[in-house]
Amino acid sequence: MTIAVIKDVLGGNYAVGDTVTVRGWVRTRRDSKAGISFINVHDGSCFDAVQAVVPNNLPNYSAEVVKLTTGCSVIISGQVAESAGQGQAFELQADNVEVVGWVEDPDTYPMAPKRHSMEYLREFAHLRARTNITGAVTRVRHCLAQAVHRFFHERGFYWISTPIITTSDAEGAGELFRVSTLDLMNLPLTDEGRVNFKEDFFGKEAFLTVSGQLNVETYACALSNVYTFGPTFRAENSNTSRHLAEFWMIEPEVAFADLEDVAKLAEEMLKYVFKAVLAERADDMAFFAERIDKEAMNRLQHVIDNDFVHMDYTDAVEILKNCGKTFNYPVEWGTDLQSEHERYLAEEHVGAPVILKNYPRDIKAFYMRQNSDGKTVAAMDVLAPGIGEIIGGSAREERLDLLDRRLEEMQLPKEEYSWYRDLRRYGTVPHAGFGLGFERLVAYVTGVQNIRDVIPFPRSPNNAEF
RNA sequence: UCCCCAGUAGCUCAGUUGGUUAGAGCGGUGGACUGUUAAUCCAUGUGUCGUUGGUUCGAAUCCAACCUGGGGAGCCA
């Protein structure tokens, strides 16, 4: 018995006449009074389902085959044949249909063979993987993840597994999820009446990481070219279509590199993974172009074919001031750009991803490298049309005195960063890196509007089902 | 967290300017027809009208609070 994945059957990897067995789930069944039934079966290996042509002389035809409904699991054996119908080159002439699992009540099976809203599908995160769209998103997501790893591997980067549990608030900003084994009903207290974390699992306060950057910098300052690719957690009460409480982030860090180097790296990486998706997931991308966003494929090709536009923050402010458009928020040097400003720059002024660089020092994180003008830091954001900031990066301040001054200005506890400061005390080097929100990348590529639909089990305020 | 919008059948929605028996399409089911393909045609069922409270002779409809979802904003990736 040759077990075949549907991708290989449809792709012509078997000869006509070969007997193969496919296993999967029924998408639709159509009966013909000519004495056959058509059963479309999907197994996740590709976008399309294979059509099994089932003759009515099979022993279980009337008892089982004609009772198959959407969602039933089956094992079907038969001969690969050129299809007499339209819509597929190959099909399966079935000579055995085994029903593995029935759908107990087709009327209440949530994944009915019809269009569902994304909001509805989200309520069935355990079943939505069976739909066309979630299947396609899942394959594209995988393709992107593989391409990211391949891209860095080919350039000599090492994948560093930075910790999920941390005991320092990496950027002194983000809201953190606490990790604790203390009994909430009976907390140990200090003499001052505070919670005594010395009795907690780690002997101190612990949290889920908001970024692997500070940790991965340590490895960049030894292995030169490194990156993280892992889950990240933010306890921010963000209720938007582009925020998750648990998301995946890719953070390369490069020793002896400056901002220009990592801006180039970001551009090359995006082009590399977009090429991979167009080459490897043409079936799924065609579906997104047809059903989600007409421009899904053109957008990627356009990014691949054109150089990214680089723009200084200072120049961007001038462009925004002189563009003749009235914004809800005023544009002024020294303040962070609002969504509407970023959107104008990426969507209208440039019409493609744009790299904004050299932001005012006072609105950026303590670790960003200060420019010689005394006003700005070597930071960049990659803004993508439709989704906004997709990448944020910077050169890191490698000069200890300047770093310490920033820690003091921002009133951050120096002791907490002793190991980070050590990197500047022992063989410091200029280095730079960036962070890419993986789900934002998947959303950008697929055209799916809500980030909650490009991760299998989204976590957001008030929602951690499944 | 703030602003706006929505919650009616399994799903997507219409409707009800407060008044008897609540509507369509899709999906499901039954049948017809057919190498069909989200087929087509015919038939068919289904509702604490989000929750709680208030106003009223009477509330699914008006009001309030709450819950849930969506859009936008902030925070950011």
Coordinates of N, CA, C and O (backbone and C1' of nucleotides) in Angstrom, one line a residue, chain A residues 4-11 22-30 38-53 70-72 74 76 83 86-92 130-132 135-136 139 281 283-284 287, chain B residues 35-39:
Chain A
A4 N 0.0 8.1 -0.1 CA 0.4 9.3 -0.8 C -0.2 10.6 -0.2 O -1.3 10.5 0.3
V5 N 0.6 11.6 -0.2 CA 0.1 12.9 0.2 C -0.6 13.5 -1.0 O -0.1 13.3 -2.2
I6 N -1.6 14.3 -0.8 CA -2.4 14.8 -1.9 C -1.6 15.7 -2.8 O -1.8 15.7 -4.0
K7 N -0.7 16.4 -2.3 CA 0.2 17.3 -3.1 C 0.9 16.5 -4.2 O 1.0 17.0 -5.3
D8 N 1.3 15.3 -3.9 CA 2.0 14.5 -4.8 C 1.1 13.9 -5.9 O 1.5 13.8 -7.1
V9 N -0.1 13.6 -5.5 CA -1.1 13.0 -6.4 C -1.4 14.1 -7.4 O -1.4 13.9 -8.7
L10 N -1.8 15.3 -6.9 CA -2.2 16.4 -7.8 C -1.0 16.9 -8.6 O -1.2 17.5 -9.7
G11 N 0.2 16.8 -8.1 CA 1.3 17.4 -8.7 C 1.9 16.4 -9.8 O 3.0 16.8 -10.4
V22 N -4.8 7.7 -0.1 CA -4.7 9.0 0.5 C -5.6 9.0 1.8 O -6.5 8.3 1.9
R23 N -5.2 9.9 2.7 CA -5.8 9.9 4.0 C -6.1 11.4 4.3 O -5.2 12.2 4.2
G24 N -7.3 11.7 4.7 CA -7.6 13.1 5.0 C -9.1 13.3 5.4 O -9.7 12.4 6.0
W25 N -9.6 14.5 5.2 CA -10.9 14.9 5.6 C -11.7 15.3 4.4 O -11.2 15.9 3.5
V26 N -13.0 14.9 4.5 CA -13.9 15.2 3.3 C -14.2 16.7 3.3 O -14.5 17.3 4.4
R27 N -14.0 17.3 2.2 CA -14.4 18.7 2.0 C -15.9 18.8 1.5 O -16.7 19.4 2.1
T28 N -16.1 18.1 0.4 CA -17.5 18.0 -0.2 C -17.7 16.7 -0.8 O -16.8 15.9 -1.1
R29 N -19.0 16.3 -0.9 CA -19.4 15.1 -1.6 C -20.5 15.5 -2.6 O -21.4 16.2 -2.3
R30 N -20.4 15.0 -3.8 CA -21.4 15.1 -4.8 C -21.8 13.8 -5.4 O -20.9 13.0 -5.7
F38 N -18.5 11.9 -6.1 CA -17.3 12.6 -6.1 C -17.0 13.1 -4.7 O -17.8 13.8 -4.1
I39 N -15.9 12.7 -4.2 CA -15.5 13.1 -2.8 C -14.2 13.9 -2.9 O -13.2 13.4 -3.3
N40 N -14.3 15.1 -2.4 CA -13.1 15.9 -2.3 C -12.5 15.8 -1.0 O -13.1 16.0 0.0
V41 N -11.2 15.4 -1.0 CA -10.5 15.1 0.3 C -9.3 16.0 0.4 O -8.5 16.2 -0.6
H42 N -9.1 16.6 1.6 CA -7.9 17.5 1.8 C -7.1 16.9 2.9 O -7.7 16.2 3.8
D43 N -5.8 17.0 2.8 CA -4.9 16.5 3.9 C -3.9 17.5 4.4 O -3.0 17.2 5.1
G44 N -4.1 18.8 3.9 CA -3.2 19.8 4.4 C -1.9 20.0 3.6 O -1.2 21.0 3.8
S45 N -1.6 19.0 2.8 CA -0.3 19.0 2.1 C -0.2 20.1 1.0 O 0.9 20.5 0.6
C46 N -1.4 20.6 0.6 CA -1.4 21.7 -0.4 C -2.8 22.3 -0.3 O -3.6 21.9 0.4
F47 N -3.0 23.4 -1.1 CA -4.2 24.1 -1.0 C -5.4 23.2 -1.5 O -6.4 23.1 -0.9
D48 N -5.2 22.6 -2.6 CA -6.3 21.9 -3.3 C -6.6 20.5 -2.6 O -5.8 19.9 -2.0
A49 N -7.9 20.1 -2.8 CA -8.3 18.8 -2.4 C -8.2 17.9 -3.6 O -8.3 18.3 -4.7
V50 N -8.0 16.6 -3.3 CA -8.1 15.6 -4.4 C -9.5 15.1 -4.6 O -10.2 15.0 -3.6
Q51 N -9.9 14.9 -5.8 CA -11.2 14.3 -6.1 C -11.1 12.8 -6.2 O -10.5 12.3 -7.1
A52 N -11.8 12.2 -5.3 CA -11.9 10.7 -5.5 C -13.2 10.4 -6.2 O -14.3 10.9 -5.8
V53 N -13.1 9.6 -7.2 CA -14.3 9.2 -7.9 C -14.7 7.8 -7.4 O -13.9 6.8 -7.6
T70 N -19.2 16.8 5.1 CA -18.0 17.7 5.3 C -17.4 17.4 6.7 O -18.1 17.4 7.7
G71 N -16.1 17.1 6.7 CA -15.4 16.9 8.0 C -15.1 15.5 8.3 O -14.3 15.2 9.2
C72 N -15.8 14.5 7.7 CA -15.5 13.1 8.0 C -14.1 12.8 7.6 O -13.5 13.3 6.6
V74 N -11.3 10.0 6.2 CA -11.4 8.8 5.4 C -10.0 8.4 4.9 O -9.1 9.2 4.9
I76 N -8.8 6.5 1.5 CA -9.3 6.1 0.2 C -8.1 5.6 -0.7 O -7.1 6.2 -0.8
S83 N -8.0 13.3 -15.0 CA -9.3 13.7 -14.7 C -10.2 14.0 -15.9 O -9.7 14.7 -16.8
Q86 N -13.2 19.1 -15.3 CA -12.3 20.2 -15.2 C -12.0 20.6 -13.8 O -12.7 20.2 -12.9
G87 N -10.9 21.3 -13.6 CA -10.6 21.7 -12.3 C -9.4 21.0 -11.7 O -8.8 21.5 -10.7
Q88 N -9.0 19.9 -12.2 CA -7.8 19.2 -11.7 C -7.3 18.3 -12.8 O -8.0 17.8 -13.7
A89 N -6.0 18.1 -12.8 CA -5.3 17.3 -13.9 C -5.5 15.8 -13.5 O -5.7 15.0 -14.4
F90 N -5.4 15.5 -12.2 CA -5.4 14.1 -11.8 C -6.5 13.9 -10.7 O -6.8 14.9 -10.0
E91 N -7.0 12.7 -10.7 CA -7.9 12.4 -9.6 C -7.7 10.9 -9.3 O -6.8 10.3 -9.8
L92 N -8.5 10.4 -8.4 CA -8.3 9.1 -7.9 C -9.6 8.2 -8.2 O -10.7 8.6 -7.8
R130 N -9.2 23.4 9.5 CA -9.7 22.6 8.3 C -10.2 23.5 7.2 O -10.6 22.9 6.2
T131 N -10.3 24.8 7.4 CA -10.8 25.6 6.4 C -9.7 26.0 5.4 O -8.5 25.9 5.7
N132 N -10.1 26.3 4.2 CA -9.2 26.8 3.1 C -8.3 27.9 3.7 O -7.1 27.8 3.5
G135 N -5.9 26.9 6.6 CA -4.9 26.0 6.0 C -3.8 26.8 5.2 O -2.6 26.6 5.4
A136 N -4.3 27.7 4.4 CA -3.4 28.5 3.5 C -2.5 29.4 4.4 O -1.3 29.5 4.2
R139 N 0.3 27.2 6.0 CA 1.4 26.8 5.1 C 2.3 28.0 4.8 O 3.5 27.9 4.8
R281 N 4.7 28.7 -2.3 CA 3.3 28.7 -1.9 C 2.4 29.4 -2.9 O 1.5 30.1 -2.5
D283 N 0.2 28.3 -4.7 CA -1.2 27.9 -4.6 C -2.0 28.7 -3.5 O -3.1 29.2 -3.8
D284 N -1.4 28.8 -2.4 CA -2.0 29.5 -1.3 C -2.1 31.0 -1.6 O -3.1 31.7 -1.3
F287 N -4.9 31.9 -3.8 CA -6.1 32.0 -3.1 C -6.3 33.3 -2.3 O -7.3 33.9 -2.4
Chain B
rG35 P -23.9 12.5 -16.4 O5' -22.7 13.4 -15.7 C5' -21.5 12.8 -15.3 C4' -20.6 13.8 -14.9 C3' -20.0 14.7 -16.1 O3' -19.5 15.9 -15.6 C1' -18.3 13.4 -15.0
rU36 P -20.4 17.3 -15.8 O5' -20.6 17.9 -14.3 C5' -21.8 17.6 -13.6 C4' -21.5 17.5 -12.2 C3' -20.7 18.6 -11.6 O3' -21.4 19.7 -11.2 C1' -19.8 16.5 -10.9
rU37 P -20.9 21.2 -11.4 O5' -19.6 21.2 -10.4 C5' -19.7 21.4 -9.0 C4' -18.4 21.2 -8.3 C3' -17.4 22.3 -8.6 O3' -17.7 23.4 -7.8 C1' -16.4 20.1 -8.6
rA38 P -16.6 24.6 -7.6 O5' -16.6 25.1 -6.1 C5' -16.4 24.2 -5.0 C4' -17.5 24.2 -4.0 C3' -18.9 24.2 -4.6 O3' -19.8 23.5 -3.7 C1' -18.6 26.1 -3.3
rA39 P -20.4 22.3 -4.3 O5' -20.9 22.6 -5.7 C5' -22.2 23.2 -6.0 C4' -22.3 23.5 -7.4 C3' -23.7 23.9 -7.9 O3' -23.9 25.3 -7.7 C1' -22.9 22.2 -9.3

